[in-house]
Coordinates of C-alpha atoms in Angstrom, one line a residue:
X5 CA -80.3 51.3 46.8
X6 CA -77.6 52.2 43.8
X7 CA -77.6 55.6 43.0
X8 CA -78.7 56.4 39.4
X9 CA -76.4 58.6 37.7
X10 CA -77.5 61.4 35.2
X11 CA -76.0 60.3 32.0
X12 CA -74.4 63.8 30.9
X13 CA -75.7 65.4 27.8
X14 CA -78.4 62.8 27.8
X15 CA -78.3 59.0 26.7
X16 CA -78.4 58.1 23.1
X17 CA -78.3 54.1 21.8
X18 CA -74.8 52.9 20.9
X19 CA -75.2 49.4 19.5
X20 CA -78.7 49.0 21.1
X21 CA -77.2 49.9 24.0
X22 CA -78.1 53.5 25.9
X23 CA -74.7 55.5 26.7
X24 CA -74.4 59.0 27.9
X25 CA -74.0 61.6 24.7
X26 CA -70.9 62.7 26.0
X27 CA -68.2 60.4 26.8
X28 CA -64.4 60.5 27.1
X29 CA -61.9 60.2 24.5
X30 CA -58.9 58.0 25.9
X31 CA -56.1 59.0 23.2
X32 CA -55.3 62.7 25.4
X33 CA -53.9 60.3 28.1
X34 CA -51.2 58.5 25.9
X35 CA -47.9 60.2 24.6
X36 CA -48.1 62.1 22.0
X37 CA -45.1 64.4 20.2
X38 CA -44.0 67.2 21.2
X39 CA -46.1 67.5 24.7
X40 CA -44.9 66.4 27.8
X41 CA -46.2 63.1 29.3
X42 CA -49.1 63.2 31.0
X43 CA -48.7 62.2 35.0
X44 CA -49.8 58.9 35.3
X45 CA -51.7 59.3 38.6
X46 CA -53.7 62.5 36.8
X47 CA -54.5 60.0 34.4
X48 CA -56.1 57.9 36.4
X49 CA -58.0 60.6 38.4
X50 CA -59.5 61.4 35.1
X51 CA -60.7 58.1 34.0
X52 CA -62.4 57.4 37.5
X53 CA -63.7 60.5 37.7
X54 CA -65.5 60.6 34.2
X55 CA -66.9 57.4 35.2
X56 CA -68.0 58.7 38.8
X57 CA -70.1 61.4 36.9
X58 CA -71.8 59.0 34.6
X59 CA -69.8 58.8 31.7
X60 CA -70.4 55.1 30.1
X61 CA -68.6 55.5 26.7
X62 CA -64.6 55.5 26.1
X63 CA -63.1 55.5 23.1
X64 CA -59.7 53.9 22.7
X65 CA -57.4 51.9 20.8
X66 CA -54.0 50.0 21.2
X67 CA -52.0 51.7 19.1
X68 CA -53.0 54.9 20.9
X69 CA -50.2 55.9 22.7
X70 CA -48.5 52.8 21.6
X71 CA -50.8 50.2 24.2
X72 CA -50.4 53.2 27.4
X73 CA -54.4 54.4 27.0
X74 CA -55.3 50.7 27.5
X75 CA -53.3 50.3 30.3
X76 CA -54.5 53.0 32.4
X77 CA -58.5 52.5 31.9
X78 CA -57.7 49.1 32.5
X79 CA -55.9 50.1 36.2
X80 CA -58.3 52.8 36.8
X81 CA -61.5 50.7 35.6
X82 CA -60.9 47.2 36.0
X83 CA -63.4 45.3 36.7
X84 CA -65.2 47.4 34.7
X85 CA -69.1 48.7 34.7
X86 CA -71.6 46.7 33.3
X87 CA -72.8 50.1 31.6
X88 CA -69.5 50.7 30.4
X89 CA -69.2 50.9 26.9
X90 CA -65.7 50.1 25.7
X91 CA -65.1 51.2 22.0
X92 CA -62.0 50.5 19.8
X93 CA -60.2 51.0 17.1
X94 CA -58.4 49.3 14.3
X95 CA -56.4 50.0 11.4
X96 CA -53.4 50.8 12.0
X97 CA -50.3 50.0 14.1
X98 CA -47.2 51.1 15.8
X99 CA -43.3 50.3 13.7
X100 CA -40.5 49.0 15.8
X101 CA -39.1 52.7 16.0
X102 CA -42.6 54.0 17.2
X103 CA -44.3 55.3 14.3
X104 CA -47.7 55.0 13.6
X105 CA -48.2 52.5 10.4
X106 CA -51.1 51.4 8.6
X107 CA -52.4 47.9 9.8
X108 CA -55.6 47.6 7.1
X109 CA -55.1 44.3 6.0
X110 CA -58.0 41.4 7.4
X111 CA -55.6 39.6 9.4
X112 CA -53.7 42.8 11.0
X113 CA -57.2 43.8 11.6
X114 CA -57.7 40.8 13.8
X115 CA -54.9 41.0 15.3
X116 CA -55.7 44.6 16.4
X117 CA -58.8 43.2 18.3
X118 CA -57.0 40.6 19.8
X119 CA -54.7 43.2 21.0
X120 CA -57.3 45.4 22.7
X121 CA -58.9 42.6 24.3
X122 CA -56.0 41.5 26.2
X123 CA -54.7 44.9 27.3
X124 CA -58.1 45.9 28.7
X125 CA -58.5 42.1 30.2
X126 CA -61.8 41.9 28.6
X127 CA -63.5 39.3 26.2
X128 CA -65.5 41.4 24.1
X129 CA -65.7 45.2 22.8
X130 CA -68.7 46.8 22.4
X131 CA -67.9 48.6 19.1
X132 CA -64.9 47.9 16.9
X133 CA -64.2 50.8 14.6
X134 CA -62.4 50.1 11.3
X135 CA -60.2 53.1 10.2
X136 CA -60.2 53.6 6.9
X137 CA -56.7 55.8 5.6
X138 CA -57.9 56.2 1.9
X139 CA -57.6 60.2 2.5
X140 CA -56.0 62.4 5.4
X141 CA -56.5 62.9 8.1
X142 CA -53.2 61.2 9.3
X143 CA -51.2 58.4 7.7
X144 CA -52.2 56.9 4.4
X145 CA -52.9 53.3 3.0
X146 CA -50.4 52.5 0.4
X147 CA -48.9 49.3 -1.5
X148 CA -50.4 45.9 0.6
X149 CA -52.3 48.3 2.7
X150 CA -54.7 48.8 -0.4
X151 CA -57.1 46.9 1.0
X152 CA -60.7 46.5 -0.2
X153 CA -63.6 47.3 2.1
X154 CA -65.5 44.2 1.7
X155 CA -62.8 42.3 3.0
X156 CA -62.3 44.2 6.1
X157 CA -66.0 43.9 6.7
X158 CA -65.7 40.1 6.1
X159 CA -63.2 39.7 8.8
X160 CA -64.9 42.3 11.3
X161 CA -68.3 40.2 10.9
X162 CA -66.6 36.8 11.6
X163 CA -65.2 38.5 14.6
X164 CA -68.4 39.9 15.6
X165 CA -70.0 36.4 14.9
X166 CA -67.0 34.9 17.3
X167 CA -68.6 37.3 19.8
X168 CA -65.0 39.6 19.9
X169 CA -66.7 42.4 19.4
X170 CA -70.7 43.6 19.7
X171 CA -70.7 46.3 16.8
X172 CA -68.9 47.3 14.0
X173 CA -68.0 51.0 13.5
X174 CA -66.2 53.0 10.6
X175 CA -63.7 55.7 10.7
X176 CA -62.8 58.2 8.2
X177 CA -65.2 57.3 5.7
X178 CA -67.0 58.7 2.8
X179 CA -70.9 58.2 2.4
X180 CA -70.1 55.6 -0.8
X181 CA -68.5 53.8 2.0
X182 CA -70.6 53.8 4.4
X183 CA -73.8 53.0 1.9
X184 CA -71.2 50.6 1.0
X185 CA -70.7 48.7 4.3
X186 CA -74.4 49.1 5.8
X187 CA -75.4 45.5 4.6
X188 CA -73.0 44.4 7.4
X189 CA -74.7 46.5 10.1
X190 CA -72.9 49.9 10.9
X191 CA -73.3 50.8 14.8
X192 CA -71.7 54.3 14.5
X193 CA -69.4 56.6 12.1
X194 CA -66.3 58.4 13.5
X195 CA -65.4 61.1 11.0
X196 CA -63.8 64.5 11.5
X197 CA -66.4 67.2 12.0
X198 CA -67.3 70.3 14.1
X199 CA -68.8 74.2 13.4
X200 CA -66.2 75.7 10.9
X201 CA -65.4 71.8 9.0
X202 CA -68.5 70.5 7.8
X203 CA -67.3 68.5 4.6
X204 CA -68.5 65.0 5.5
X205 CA -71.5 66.5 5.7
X206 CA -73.2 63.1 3.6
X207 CA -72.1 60.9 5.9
X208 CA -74.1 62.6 8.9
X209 CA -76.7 62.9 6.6
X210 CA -77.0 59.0 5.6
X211 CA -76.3 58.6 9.3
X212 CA -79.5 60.4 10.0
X213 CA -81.2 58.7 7.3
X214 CA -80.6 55.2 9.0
X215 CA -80.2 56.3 12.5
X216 CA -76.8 55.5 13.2
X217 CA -74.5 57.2 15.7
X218 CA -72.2 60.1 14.8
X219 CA -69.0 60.5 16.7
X220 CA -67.1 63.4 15.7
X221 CA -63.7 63.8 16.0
X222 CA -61.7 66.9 15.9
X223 CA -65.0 68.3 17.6
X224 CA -63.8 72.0 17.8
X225 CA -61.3 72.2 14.9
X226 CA -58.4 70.4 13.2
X227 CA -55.6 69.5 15.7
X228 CA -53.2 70.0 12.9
X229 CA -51.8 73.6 12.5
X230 CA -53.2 76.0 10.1
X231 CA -56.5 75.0 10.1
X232 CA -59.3 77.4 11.9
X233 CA -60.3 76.3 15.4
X234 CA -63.7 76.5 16.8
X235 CA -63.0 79.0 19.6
X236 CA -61.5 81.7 17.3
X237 CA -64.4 82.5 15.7
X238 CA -66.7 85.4 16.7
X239 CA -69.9 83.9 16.6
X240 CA -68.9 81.2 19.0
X241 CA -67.1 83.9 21.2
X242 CA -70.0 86.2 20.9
X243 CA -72.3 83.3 22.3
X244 CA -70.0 81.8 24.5
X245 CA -70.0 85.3 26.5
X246 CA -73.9 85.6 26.2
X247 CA -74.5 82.4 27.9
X248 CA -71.9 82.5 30.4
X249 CA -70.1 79.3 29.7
X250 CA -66.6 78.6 27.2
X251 CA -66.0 78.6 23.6
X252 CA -65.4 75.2 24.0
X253 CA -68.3 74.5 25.2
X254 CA -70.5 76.4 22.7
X255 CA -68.9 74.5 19.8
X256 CA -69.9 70.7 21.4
X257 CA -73.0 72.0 22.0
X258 CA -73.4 72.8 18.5
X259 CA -72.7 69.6 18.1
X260 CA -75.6 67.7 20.3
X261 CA -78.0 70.2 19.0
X262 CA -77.5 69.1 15.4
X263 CA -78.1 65.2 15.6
X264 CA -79.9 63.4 18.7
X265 CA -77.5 60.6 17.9
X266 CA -74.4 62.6 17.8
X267 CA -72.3 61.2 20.4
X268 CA -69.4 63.5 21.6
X269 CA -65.9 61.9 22.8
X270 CA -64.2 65.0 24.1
X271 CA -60.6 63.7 25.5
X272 CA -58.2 65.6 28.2
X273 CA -55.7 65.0 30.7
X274 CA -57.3 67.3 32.7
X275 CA -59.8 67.2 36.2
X276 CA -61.0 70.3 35.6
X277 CA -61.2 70.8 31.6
X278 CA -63.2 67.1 32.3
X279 CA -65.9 68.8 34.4
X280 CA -66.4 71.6 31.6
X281 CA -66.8 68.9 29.1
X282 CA -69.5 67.4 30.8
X283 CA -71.5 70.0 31.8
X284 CA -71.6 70.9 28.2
X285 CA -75.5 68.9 28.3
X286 CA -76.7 71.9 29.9
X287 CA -75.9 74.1 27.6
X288 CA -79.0 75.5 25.8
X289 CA -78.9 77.0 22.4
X290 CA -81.4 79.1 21.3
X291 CA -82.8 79.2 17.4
X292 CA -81.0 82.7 16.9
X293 CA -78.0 81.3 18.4
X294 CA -77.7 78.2 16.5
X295 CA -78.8 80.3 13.4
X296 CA -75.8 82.4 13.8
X297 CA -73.4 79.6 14.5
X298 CA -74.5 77.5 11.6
X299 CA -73.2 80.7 9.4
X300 CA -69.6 80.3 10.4
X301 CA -68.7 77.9 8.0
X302 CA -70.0 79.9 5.1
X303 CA -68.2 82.9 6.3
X304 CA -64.7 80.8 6.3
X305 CA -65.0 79.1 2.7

């Protein structure tokens, strides 16, 4: 008899289909500026090892890492779970020099999912997420890479009508947007969010309103410098010591207690850090807890 494994922080639907609430963000495993490169068997432990304790939702894209995430869930993985969720992203694109440009046009679009597919050996994604670069963070659309949402949604519809991909996702939208695009069916919305950055607020509301998923990125703060981290704050240090567990681990359960559809996609390079990140389902906030940590933001602004 197959052993069922305990989907960690729960199971939510993804596309009509259940994944575990917490899942694993590939992009940590590619190279990225200024940090060394990750070891490539590390890498791999990771990947199996999230999968081993029930993890059924990575998030990834080609141009993470320049094609080097794809790579490795595909050697780790392959052939992959039939509960595995593979999710993607398009939008932009790596220059001959390495840089990351924007790729928002329909046919560079395509192109991306065509690109994913073959790297991961696969012949459909369960969730294509269109990345929008109308405002930071990151890179931003400019000249030919003006391009209307409709259009992209066109393109992203034939493809999931081609069978390419099950489910369309957005990226770094605003609630306009996403009230724009939910005529063609919106499976989840990645946008930056976590305890002390609430601003696209609206779009996790609308999200509630039509009960799609939320996957928030930048989960415990802005990776860019400057900008207030989750752990720093007091209240989340406060409760992080009355409960026994990390910072860290306070601010993603913040998170799950805020949306039953919120689905988080911590990422590391990391065995341990992993293990943390999934154990974060059994973490239990209590009302004056979550009372106090919902203040943070106030206090910052």
């Amino acid at each position: 008899m197959t052993e069922t494994k305990k989907a960690p922080g729960g199971s939510a639907l993804l596309a009509g289909r259940p994944v575990a609430r917490i899942g694993f963000g590939a992009m940590q495993l590619g190279p990225l500026r200024g940090r060394p490169p990750v070891d490539r068997a590390r890498a791999l432990e990771v990947l199996r090892r999230a999968v081993d304790q029930g993890v059924n939702h990575i998030d990834t894209a080609q141009f993470y890492g320049d094609g080097a995430c794809n790579e490795l869930i595909r050697e780790a993985l392959h052939p992959f779970p039939d509960d595995l969720a593979l999710v993607s992203k398009v939008g932009a694109d790596h220059d001959q020099r390495g840089g990351l440009v924007a790729a928002q046009r329909p046919e560079q679009l395509r192109a991306g999912v065509e690109e994913n597919l073959a790297a991961l050996g696969i012949d459909q994604l369960a969730v294509v997420n269109l990345r929008r670069l109308d405002a930071p963070p990151g890179i931003l659309a400019e000249g030919d890479q003006l391009v209307d949402l409709d259009s992209q949604l066109a393109e992203l519809v034939a493809l999931r009508d081609e069978g390419k991909i099950g489910a369309i996702g957005l990226s770094n939208v605003s609630a306009a947007q996403l009230r724009q695009a939910l005529p063609a069916g919106i499976a989840c919305v990645q946008n930056g969010y976590n305890l002390v950055d609430r601003a696209t607020g609206p779009v996790l509301d609308l999200c509630r309103e039509h009960d799609i998923a939320w996957v928030p990125f930048f989960p415990l703060g802005s990776a860019f410098p400057g900008h207030p981290k989750v752990v720093e704050q007091p209240a989340v240090i406060e409760a992080a010591a009355s409960l026994g567990v990390t910072p860290a681990q306070v601010g993603l359960a913040w998170l799950l207690a805020h949306y039953e559809h919120t689905l988080l996609i911590p990422g590391t390079s990391n065995p341990d850090h992993l293990d943390e990140n999934l154990m974060v389902g059994d973490v239990r906030l209590d009302p004056e807890i979550i009372e106090s940590l919902d203040g943070v933001a106030a206090s910052l602004a």
